[in-house]
Tab-separated table of C-alpha atoms in Angstrom:
chain	number	residue	atom	x	y	z
A	282	MET	CA	8.361	-15.272	-18.559
A	283	SER	CA	10.808	-16.703	-16.194
A	284	LYS	CA	13.043	-13.756	-15.926
A	285	PRO	CA	12.236	-12.009	-12.605
A	286	ILE	CA	11.237	-8.317	-12.118
A	287	HIS	CA	13.553	-6.850	-9.636
A	288	ILE	CA	12.077	-4.495	-6.947
A	289	ILE	CA	14.428	-2.333	-4.876
A	290	GLY	CA	12.933	-1.483	-1.617
A	291	GLY	CA	10.534	-3.510	0.645
A	292	GLY	CA	8.188	-0.877	1.913
A	293	MET	CA	4.539	-0.364	1.073
A	294	ALA	CA	5.240	0.254	-2.618
A	295	GLY	CA	7.633	-2.537	-3.136
A	296	SER	CA	5.749	-5.102	-1.207
A	297	GLU	CA	2.462	-4.284	-3.195
A	298	ALA	CA	4.502	-4.179	-6.484
A	299	ALA	CA	5.853	-7.689	-5.663
A	300	TRP	CA	2.447	-9.202	-4.833
A	301	GLN	CA	0.899	-7.841	-7.958
A	302	ALA	CA	3.480	-9.361	-10.119
A	303	VAL	CA	3.583	-12.815	-8.439
A	304	GLN	CA	-0.235	-12.865	-8.713
A	305	ALA	CA	0.199	-12.619	-12.279
A	306	GLY	CA	2.619	-15.515	-12.378
A	307	GLN	CA	5.791	-13.450	-12.672
A	308	PRO	CA	8.734	-14.079	-10.547
A	309	VAL	CA	10.226	-11.334	-8.464
A	310	VAL	CA	13.342	-10.455	-6.447
A	311	ILE	CA	12.964	-8.002	-3.613
A	312	HIS	CA	16.178	-6.253	-2.669
A	313	GLU	CA	15.798	-4.744	0.979
A	314	MET	CA	18.835	-3.275	2.565
A	315	ARG	CA	17.569	-3.727	6.101
A	316	PRO	CA	18.906	-5.238	8.573
A	317	GLU	CA	22.295	-5.087	6.928
A	318	VAL	CA	21.844	-1.237	6.420
A	319	GLY	CA	19.459	0.387	8.870
A	320	THR	CA	17.714	3.806	9.097
A	321	PHE	CA	16.977	6.025	12.039
A	322	ALA	CA	13.212	5.442	11.629
A	323	HIS	CA	12.789	1.700	11.098
A	324	GLN	CA	12.647	-0.683	14.187
A	325	THR	CA	12.506	-4.005	12.519
A	326	ASP	CA	13.519	-5.902	9.316
A	327	ASN	CA	9.934	-6.504	8.356
A	328	LEU	CA	8.665	-5.542	4.835
A	329	ALA	CA	5.998	-2.768	4.792
A	330	GLU	CA	6.945	-1.606	8.218
A	331	LEU	CA	5.141	1.623	9.209
A	332	VAL	CA	7.386	4.220	10.577
A	333	CYS	CA	4.958	7.229	11.192
A	334	SER	CA	1.300	7.171	11.665
A	335	ASN	CA	-0.573	3.888	11.826
A	336	SER	CA	-3.542	5.352	9.825
A	337	PHE	CA	-4.513	4.833	6.235
A	338	ARG	CA	-6.930	7.638	6.696
A	339	SER	CA	-10.575	7.744	5.550
A	340	ASP	CA	-12.082	4.573	4.363
A	341	ASP	CA	-15.127	6.261	2.930
A	342	HIS	CA	-15.152	5.112	-0.839
A	343	GLU	CA	-18.196	7.265	-1.695
A	344	ALA	CA	-17.209	10.752	-0.690
A	345	ASN	CA	-13.352	10.660	0.070
A	346	ALA	CA	-10.776	10.366	-2.529
A	347	VAL	CA	-8.321	8.095	-0.176
A	348	GLY	CA	-11.353	6.037	0.488
A	349	LEU	CA	-11.904	5.499	-3.138
A	350	LEU	CA	-8.132	4.601	-3.551
A	351	HIS	CA	-8.748	1.867	-0.788
A	352	TRP	CA	-11.590	0.589	-3.053
A	353	GLU	CA	-9.766	0.446	-6.078
A	354	MET	CA	-6.783	-1.249	-4.398
A	355	ARG	CA	-9.136	-3.906	-2.935
A	356	ALA	CA	-10.741	-4.490	-6.369
A	357	ALA	CA	-7.140	-5.233	-7.679
A	358	GLY	CA	-6.496	-7.649	-5.013
A	359	SER	CA	-4.166	-5.629	-2.993
A	360	LEU	CA	-2.081	-7.364	-0.437
A	361	ILE	CA	-1.535	-4.216	1.677
A	362	MET	CA	-5.300	-3.635	1.773
A	363	GLU	CA	-6.070	-7.260	2.695
A	364	MET	CA	-3.581	-7.044	5.604
A	365	ALA	CA	-4.733	-3.803	6.637
A	366	GLU	CA	-8.211	-5.170	6.913
A	367	LYS	CA	-7.039	-8.192	8.924
A	368	HIS	CA	-5.256	-6.181	11.305
A	369	LYS	CA	-7.381	-2.998	11.553
A	370	LEU	CA	-8.055	-0.995	14.641
A	371	PRO	CA	-11.057	1.101	15.613
A	372	ALA	CA	-10.615	4.504	14.193
A	373	GLY	CA	-14.158	5.992	13.571
A	374	GLY	CA	-14.393	6.485	9.669
A	375	ALA	CA	-10.708	5.910	9.135
A	376	LEU	CA	-8.661	2.802	8.436
A	377	ALA	CA	-5.989	2.429	11.122
A	378	VAL	CA	-3.930	-0.801	11.556
A	379	ASP	CA	-1.931	-2.775	14.349
A	380	ARG	CA	1.610	-1.796	12.816
A	381	GLU	CA	3.767	-4.762	13.931
A	382	PRO	CA	1.203	-7.638	13.157
A	383	PHE	CA	0.412	-5.920	9.909
A	384	ALA	CA	4.015	-5.674	8.669
A	385	GLN	CA	4.676	-9.322	9.894
A	386	ALA	CA	1.690	-10.588	7.945
A	387	VAL	CA	2.768	-8.849	4.683
A	388	THR	CA	6.342	-10.284	5.231
A	389	GLU	CA	5.210	-13.822	5.735
A	390	ARG	CA	2.754	-13.737	2.912
A	391	LEU	CA	5.382	-12.522	0.367
A	392	LEU	CA	8.083	-14.922	1.736
A	393	ASN	CA	5.888	-17.972	1.616
A	394	HIS	CA	5.043	-17.443	-2.101
A	395	PRO	CA	7.277	-19.647	-4.357
A	396	LEU	CA	7.931	-16.780	-6.912
A	397	VAL	CA	9.333	-14.425	-4.199
A	398	THR	CA	12.983	-14.253	-3.465
A	399	LEU	CA	14.202	-11.684	-0.906
A	400	GLU	CA	17.782	-10.551	-1.028
A	401	ARG	CA	18.994	-8.600	1.927
A	402	GLY	CA	21.609	-6.023	1.255
A	403	GLU	CA	21.913	-2.528	-0.177
A	404	VAL	CA	21.758	-1.700	-3.823
A	405	THR	CA	24.218	1.127	-4.282
A	406	GLU	CA	23.804	1.970	-7.811
A	407	ILE	CA	21.134	1.971	-10.491
A	408	PRO	CA	20.970	-1.607	-11.866
A	409	PRO	CA	22.381	-2.521	-15.221
A	410	GLN	CA	19.938	-3.066	-18.182
A	411	ASP	CA	20.397	-6.843	-18.171
A	412	TRP	CA	18.497	-6.962	-14.929
A	413	GLY	CA	15.470	-6.397	-17.131
A	414	GLN	CA	12.212	-4.834	-15.646
A	415	THR	CA	13.228	-3.034	-12.411
A	416	ILE	CA	11.103	-1.088	-10.018
A	417	ILE	CA	12.887	1.380	-7.594
A	418	ALA	CA	10.658	1.812	-4.551
A	419	THR	CA	13.144	2.843	-1.966
A	420	GLY	CA	10.936	5.351	-0.370
A	421	PRO	CA	11.674	8.547	1.479
A	422	LEU	CA	14.797	7.006	3.230
A	423	THR	CA	16.726	6.017	0.108
A	424	SER	CA	20.307	5.259	0.989
A	425	SER	CA	22.649	8.129	-0.070
A	426	SER	CA	24.754	6.009	-2.341
A	427	LEU	CA	21.764	4.892	-4.540
A	428	ALA	CA	20.315	8.473	-4.446
A	429	GLN	CA	23.555	9.892	-5.802
A	430	SER	CA	23.536	6.918	-8.522
A	431	ILE	CA	19.923	8.103	-9.463
A	432	LEU	CA	21.052	11.668	-9.728
A	433	ALA	CA	23.778	10.778	-12.015
A	434	VAL	CA	21.671	8.899	-14.246
A	435	THR	CA	18.868	11.549	-14.284
A	436	ASP	CA	21.050	14.588	-14.303
A	437	GLU	CA	18.713	16.336	-11.929
A	438	SER	CA	19.229	18.435	-8.824
A	439	SER	CA	17.866	16.494	-5.765
A	440	LEU	CA	14.403	17.516	-4.419
A	441	ALA	CA	13.790	16.979	-0.805
A	442	PHE	CA	11.275	18.010	1.995
A	443	PHE	CA	11.184	17.413	5.770
A	444	ASP	CA	8.726	14.877	7.074
A	445	ALA	CA	8.011	14.911	10.972
A	446	ILE	CA	7.009	11.906	12.998
A	447	ALA	CA	4.210	12.076	15.646
A	448	PRO	CA	4.817	10.914	19.395
A	449	ILE	CA	3.259	7.747	20.808
A	450	VAL	CA	1.888	7.664	24.464
A	451	TYR	CA	1.543	4.731	26.747
A	452	ALA	CA	-2.329	4.464	27.383
A	453	ASP	CA	-2.065	3.699	31.076
A	454	SER	CA	-0.346	6.881	31.741
A	455	ILE	CA	-3.281	9.145	30.417
A	456	ASP	CA	-5.486	10.704	33.031
A	457	MET	CA	-9.087	9.340	32.115
A	458	SER	CA	-10.669	11.967	34.704
A	459	LYS	CA	-9.838	14.556	32.223
A	460	ALA	CA	-9.753	12.656	28.821
A	461	TRP	CA	-12.598	10.665	27.243
A	462	PHE	CA	-13.209	8.340	24.182
A	463	GLN	CA	-15.214	9.738	21.309
A	464	SER	CA	-14.798	9.944	17.569
A	465	ARG	CA	-15.501	13.214	16.006
A	466	TYR	CA	-19.294	13.670	15.427
A	467	ASP	CA	-19.616	10.056	16.870
A	468	LYS	CA	-18.459	8.799	13.438
A	469	GLY	CA	-18.477	5.054	12.850
A	470	GLU	CA	-20.771	2.015	12.421
A	471	THR	CA	-20.020	0.311	15.739
A	472	GLU	CA	-19.608	1.430	19.348
A	473	GLU	CA	-15.919	0.812	19.246
A	474	GLU	CA	-15.431	2.931	15.896
A	475	ARG	CA	-17.422	5.831	17.688
A	476	THR	CA	-15.147	5.754	20.512
A	477	ALA	CA	-11.962	5.174	18.683
A	478	TYR	CA	-10.240	8.361	19.706
A	479	LEU	CA	-9.038	9.699	23.152
A	480	ASN	CA	-9.859	13.471	23.526
A	481	CYS	CA	-7.948	15.770	25.801
A	482	PRO	CA	-9.818	19.173	26.202
A	483	MET	CA	-8.157	22.783	26.532
A	484	ASP	CA	-9.658	25.951	27.690
A	485	LYS	CA	-8.355	29.240	26.268
A	486	GLU	CA	-5.779	29.823	28.974
A	487	THR	CA	-4.298	26.466	28.522
A	488	TYR	CA	-4.358	26.508	24.723
A	489	GLU	CA	-2.583	29.911	24.750
A	490	ALA	CA	0.109	28.537	27.314
A	491	PHE	CA	0.653	25.566	24.973
A	492	ILE	CA	1.045	27.606	21.964
A	493	ASP	CA	3.674	29.688	23.894
A	494	ALA	CA	5.493	26.595	24.825
A	495	LEU	CA	5.635	25.513	21.113
A	496	LEU	CA	6.734	28.955	19.943
A	497	ASN	CA	9.566	29.094	22.534
A	498	SER	CA	10.690	25.421	22.351
A	499	GLY	CA	14.179	24.411	21.368
A	500	LYS	CA	14.161	22.878	17.903
A	501	THR	CA	16.166	20.175	16.119
A	502	GLU	CA	19.269	21.807	14.372
A	503	PHE	CA	19.354	21.208	10.713
A	504	LYS	CA	22.789	20.466	9.135
A	505	ASP	CA	24.006	23.007	6.520
A	506	TRP	CA	22.921	20.849	3.513
A	507	GLU	CA	19.324	20.560	5.089
A	508	LYS	CA	18.755	24.236	5.781
A	509	ASP	CA	16.992	25.048	2.570
A	510	THR	CA	14.748	21.902	2.354
A	511	PRO	CA	11.021	22.934	2.587
A	512	TYR	CA	8.371	21.054	4.592
A	513	PHE	CA	5.553	19.159	3.079
A	514	ASP	CA	2.514	21.113	3.768
A	515	GLY	CA	0.443	17.963	4.487
A	516	CYS	CA	2.785	16.975	7.443
A	517	LEU	CA	3.852	20.153	8.963
A	518	PRO	CA	5.376	20.143	12.613
A	519	ILE	CA	3.073	21.592	15.115
A	520	GLU	CA	5.391	24.212	16.133
A	521	VAL	CA	5.683	25.276	12.510
A	522	MET	CA	1.900	25.510	12.348
A	523	ALA	CA	1.844	27.620	15.406
A	524	GLU	CA	4.351	29.997	13.836
A	525	ARG	CA	1.894	30.449	11.016
A	526	GLY	CA	-0.676	31.802	13.522
A	527	ARG	CA	-1.801	31.202	16.967
A	528	GLU	CA	-5.231	29.943	15.826
A	529	THR	CA	-3.818	27.596	13.219
A	530	LEU	CA	-3.882	24.564	15.427
A	531	ARG	CA	-7.249	25.235	16.711
A	532	PHE	CA	-8.483	25.200	13.189
A	533	GLY	CA	-6.297	22.135	12.336
A	534	PRO	CA	-5.693	18.935	14.225
A	535	MET	CA	-6.827	20.628	17.595
A	536	LYS	CA	-10.328	21.793	16.252
A	537	PRO	CA	-12.873	21.400	18.926
A	538	VAL	CA	-15.841	20.527	16.754
A	539	GLY	CA	-18.050	17.475	16.807
A	540	LEU	CA	-17.037	16.418	20.422
A	541	THR	CA	-18.803	16.594	23.903
A	542	ASN	CA	-16.709	16.328	27.061
A	543	PRO	CA	-18.653	14.109	29.369
A	544	HIS	CA	-16.787	15.262	32.425
A	545	GLN	CA	-17.973	18.844	31.599
A	546	PRO	CA	-20.904	18.409	29.072
A	547	ASP	CA	-22.029	22.228	29.360
A	548	VAL	CA	-18.554	23.575	28.656
A	549	LYS	CA	-17.490	23.657	25.096
A	550	PRO	CA	-13.595	23.175	24.737
A	551	TYR	CA	-11.620	25.737	23.315
A	552	ALA	CA	-9.365	23.251	21.677
A	553	VAL	CA	-9.089	19.308	21.695
A	554	VAL	CA	-6.053	17.238	21.306
A	555	GLN	CA	-6.895	13.747	19.819
A	556	LEU	CA	-5.157	10.569	20.358
A	557	ARG	CA	-5.722	7.548	18.161
A	558	ARG	CA	-5.054	3.771	19.079
A	559	ASP	CA	-1.827	2.595	17.848
A	560	ASN	CA	-2.017	-1.219	18.490
A	561	ALA	CA	-4.678	-3.879	19.017
A	562	LEU	CA	-4.076	-4.096	22.738
A	563	GLY	CA	-4.927	-0.574	23.254
A	564	THR	CA	-1.769	0.072	25.180
A	565	LEU	CA	-0.373	2.770	22.708
A	566	PHE	CA	-1.858	5.847	21.361
A	567	ASN	CA	-0.315	8.227	18.887
A	568	ILE	CA	-1.073	12.047	19.193
A	569	VAL	CA	-2.908	12.973	15.860
A	570	GLY	CA	-1.468	15.663	13.806
A	571	PHE	CA	1.265	16.067	16.390
A	572	GLN	CA	4.550	15.764	14.078
A	573	THR	CA	7.204	17.781	15.720
A	574	LYS	CA	10.866	18.702	15.415
A	575	MET	CA	11.097	19.918	18.943
A	576	LYS	CA	13.919	18.529	21.188
A	577	TYR	CA	12.893	15.491	23.278
A	578	GLY	CA	13.060	17.427	26.658
A	579	GLU	CA	11.172	20.365	25.045
A	580	GLN	CA	8.483	18.025	23.722
A	581	ALA	CA	7.849	16.314	27.110
A	582	ALA	CA	7.515	19.724	28.796
A	583	ALA	CA	5.100	21.137	26.145
A	584	PHE	CA	2.922	17.902	26.195
A	585	ALA	CA	2.639	17.946	29.876
A	586	LEU	CA	0.604	21.023	29.484
A	587	ILE	CA	-2.002	18.991	27.787
A	588	PRO	CA	-4.962	18.153	30.255
A	589	GLY	CA	-4.825	14.438	30.744
A	590	LEU	CA	-1.172	14.078	29.509
A	591	GLU	CA	0.442	15.867	32.555
A	592	ASN	CA	2.112	12.695	33.583
A	593	ALA	CA	2.101	11.003	30.117
A	594	ARG	CA	4.997	8.340	29.407
A	595	PHE	CA	5.992	8.110	25.834
A	596	ALA	CA	6.852	4.911	23.920
A	597	ARG	CA	8.441	7.260	21.232
A	598	LEU	CA	8.639	11.022	21.070
A	599	GLY	CA	8.365	12.973	17.689
A	600	GLY	CA	11.202	13.239	15.238
A	601	ILE	CA	12.002	14.691	11.846
A	602	HIS	CA	13.767	13.315	8.696
A	603	ARG	CA	14.696	14.351	5.396
A	604	ASN	CA	12.504	13.024	2.643
A	605	THR	CA	13.887	12.561	-0.937
A	606	PHE	CA	11.913	12.344	-4.116
A	607	ILE	CA	12.516	12.616	-7.781
A	608	ASN	CA	11.017	15.340	-10.161
A	609	SER	CA	8.791	12.690	-11.627
A	610	PRO	CA	6.883	15.035	-14.188
A	611	ARG	CA	10.232	15.667	-15.857
A	612	LEU	CA	11.860	12.295	-15.524
A	613	LEU	CA	9.157	9.780	-15.852
A	614	ASP	CA	6.919	8.822	-18.770
A	615	HIS	CA	3.162	7.911	-18.385
A	616	GLN	CA	3.901	4.488	-17.444
A	617	MET	CA	6.102	5.548	-14.568
A	618	ARG	CA	9.209	4.601	-16.584
A	619	LEU	CA	12.442	6.556	-16.546
A	620	LYS	CA	12.454	8.342	-19.995
A	621	ASN	CA	16.241	7.608	-20.618
A	622	ARG	CA	16.067	4.192	-18.993
A	623	PRO	CA	12.579	2.646	-19.796
A	624	ASP	CA	13.566	-0.568	-18.116
A	625	ILE	CA	13.494	1.145	-14.782
A	626	ARG	CA	10.264	2.287	-13.077
A	627	PHE	CA	9.810	4.510	-9.861
A	628	ALA	CA	6.997	3.761	-7.339
A	629	GLY	CA	6.060	4.812	-4.009
A	630	GLN	CA	7.070	8.103	-2.021
A	631	ILE	CA	10.236	8.621	-4.003
A	632	SER	CA	8.015	9.062	-7.154
A	633	GLY	CA	6.345	12.163	-5.499
A	634	VAL	CA	3.288	10.749	-3.872
A	635	GLU	CA	2.530	11.196	-0.219
A	636	GLY	CA	1.080	8.795	2.191
A	637	TYR	CA	1.009	5.041	2.956
A	638	VAL	CA	-2.042	4.301	0.656
A	639	GLU	CA	-0.836	6.442	-2.194
A	640	SER	CA	2.603	4.788	-1.961
A	641	ALA	CA	1.240	1.307	-1.935
A	642	ALA	CA	-1.044	2.231	-4.849
A	643	MET	CA	1.713	3.382	-7.067
A	644	GLY	CA	3.404	0.106	-6.191
A	645	LEU	CA	0.419	-1.768	-7.238
A	646	LEU	CA	0.194	-0.081	-10.569
A	647	ALA	CA	4.084	-0.233	-11.198
A	648	GLY	CA	3.911	-4.023	-10.673
A	649	ARG	CA	1.149	-4.570	-13.106
A	650	LEU	CA	2.961	-2.330	-15.733
A	651	ALA	CA	6.334	-4.065	-15.184
A	652	VAL	CA	4.525	-7.405	-15.823
A	653	ALA	CA	2.880	-6.267	-18.967
A	654	ASP	CA	6.107	-4.738	-20.262
A	655	ALA	CA	8.040	-8.144	-19.366
A	656	ARG	CA	5.395	-9.984	-21.493
A	657	GLY	CA	5.657	-7.570	-24.362
A	658	ALA	CA	1.989	-6.539	-24.068
A	659	PRO	CA	1.856	-2.963	-22.604
A	660	LEU	CA	-1.251	-1.820	-20.909
A	661	ASP	CA	-3.349	1.103	-21.877
A	662	PRO	CA	-3.148	4.125	-19.619
A	663	VAL	CA	-5.182	4.129	-16.397
A	664	PRO	CA	-8.121	6.413	-16.748
A	665	GLN	CA	-7.415	9.793	-14.991
A	666	THR	CA	-11.165	9.456	-13.790
A	667	THR	CA	-9.935	6.897	-11.332
A	668	ALA	CA	-8.014	7.763	-8.055
A	669	MET	CA	-5.261	5.513	-9.263
A	670	GLY	CA	-5.195	7.388	-12.673
A	671	ALA	CA	-5.472	10.699	-11.227
A	672	LEU	CA	-2.264	10.124	-9.037
A	673	VAL	CA	-0.183	8.692	-11.762
A	674	THR	CA	-1.227	11.456	-14.323
A	675	HIS	CA	-0.273	14.082	-11.790
A	676	ILE	CA	3.106	12.882	-10.907
A	677	THR	CA	3.996	11.846	-14.530
A	678	GLY	CA	3.033	15.185	-16.222
A	679	GLY	CA	-0.003	16.581	-14.737
A	680	ALA	CA	1.932	18.626	-12.110
A	681	ASP	CA	4.215	21.520	-12.937
A	682	ALA	CA	7.754	20.188	-12.786
A	683	LYS	CA	9.050	23.542	-11.592
A	684	THR	CA	7.046	23.599	-8.535
A	685	PHE	CA	6.512	19.806	-7.905
A	686	GLN	CA	6.028	18.795	-4.468
A	687	PRO	CA	4.625	15.287	-3.025
A	688	MET	CA	0.873	15.125	-3.323
A	689	ASN	CA	-1.701	13.182	-1.514
A	690	VAL	CA	-4.695	11.686	-3.670
A	691	ASN	CA	-7.619	14.378	-3.841
A	692	PHE	CA	-10.677	15.157	-5.942
A	693	GLY	CA	-8.807	18.270	-7.274
A	694	LEU	CA	-6.751	15.818	-9.339
A	695	PHE	CA	-9.726	14.349	-10.973
A	696	PRO	CA	-11.507	15.693	-14.301
A	697	PRO	CA	-14.596	17.718	-13.355
A	698	VAL	CA	-17.989	15.972	-13.102
A	699	ASP	CA	-20.235	19.135	-12.959
A	700	ASN	CA	-21.450	18.214	-16.458
A	701	VAL	CA	-21.653	14.577	-15.979
A	702	LYS	CA	-25.502	13.460	-16.092
A	703	GLY	CA	-26.185	17.271	-16.244
A	704	GLY	CA	-26.264	20.123	-13.989
A	705	ARG	CA	-24.153	21.217	-10.979
A	706	ARG	CA	-24.288	19.427	-7.667
A	707	ASN	CA	-23.701	20.044	-3.968
A	708	ARG	CA	-20.362	18.665	-2.628
A	709	LYS	CA	-21.895	15.310	-1.413
A	710	ASP	CA	-23.573	14.529	-4.651
A	711	ARG	CA	-20.419	15.690	-6.621
A	712	TYR	CA	-18.178	13.423	-4.813
A	713	LYS	CA	-20.496	10.489	-5.208
A	714	ALA	CA	-20.303	11.338	-8.888
A	715	TYR	CA	-16.445	11.160	-8.847
A	716	THR	CA	-16.495	7.841	-7.082
A	717	ASP	CA	-19.361	6.185	-9.122
A	718	ARG	CA	-17.446	7.141	-12.335
A	719	ALA	CA	-14.016	6.005	-11.084
A	720	LYS	CA	-15.348	2.519	-9.948
A	721	ALA	CA	-16.869	1.799	-13.207
A	722	ASP	CA	-13.753	3.041	-15.213
A	723	TRP	CA	-11.386	1.208	-12.873
A	724	GLN	CA	-13.135	-2.088	-13.236
A	725	GLY	CA	-13.175	-1.480	-16.934
A	726	TRP	CA	-9.436	-0.917	-16.908
A	727	LEU	CA	-8.839	-4.075	-14.612
A	728	GLY	CA	-10.833	-6.132	-17.195
A	729	THR	CA	-8.616	-5.150	-20.018
A	730	GLY	CA	-5.423	-5.835	-18.114
A	731	ARG	CA	-6.267	-9.426	-17.151
């Protein structure tokens, strides 16, 4: 009982795994390489630092798979979800957080726990077996030395994709004579939520000029070893989307539906750029869906074409990084353990899930499974009918290893419900059937694991 679980990586997954373990009375050692070894994306040495968007996406637990995952994590006593709730920002039907206070709160809660030890410094090799239960949750920015050690142990070719970062704008540099506050379809229970987004409208001529700027912009040059790396389709740079068709953005992050411009209420925008609050003070806004690999000067020129952002100042421009993950369907068993080293589990983005919430969820599950193994009482598999179970089933065997790519949680990963309680349903009823079934099954699994 006294032997600690070692957790390599103090991001979303590692932090949640540690919390689940210590809540069960199991000591942990968190190994975090920052600040001794930094990354291009991290700005602090806090645990659970958010380096891209500040959104945990939809919080609708009755009709959205990620909202259901929020619900399941809350039911399991998730630290990440508790701190997200305490530091949330208005975001319509989404859950967005004030990134720095959120990470500071997670860090303080863990470091103040008597069963948590934090060791700063890089772990460069797969740990020896005498470490006991170990969780590797090093995320998309795993250090090259540890990555090479993982490859040596797994005898696998590396898999990777490019992940792009959206720009952040200073609020006081946005022209409010052209922009307005409104969540799409006025979604949200409070006025603050219904006005959580800033909207910048485009007419057709402006949109076409913007698309031309994206298509003609200078792009970040890839190194030779990066050139064959694919993009993750859930996080495409805007210029790559534009290359797929001039209307792609207008039917994606720039769709003009559910919005009315109070400056021109009788004119329907041809396209709309949305910005979401990035901090509690409301001084920073990130441009929703505007991940980019354009060079900085090209970004500033292109974004100046957006009505309301002609004189925008940027706290951070967009960027791009190489994101590494393992071929989990081939390498991991159904309890997230490395098949040839069952003392080692993988969790978070390195295991092939995409998104903050999905990463933290896999950390939550890995922490509970590691505790059970440490005590010689392995848990039953998580029901695939739950959001947690659907995700872990997908990455540990449900996906085709030959074409495996990172996956967000979605109802397509769940067993069908069309024959549950008889008859087919419309989409709203079907999603409600998914979530009702998942909640009952998740609570049942939690009950057996306590």
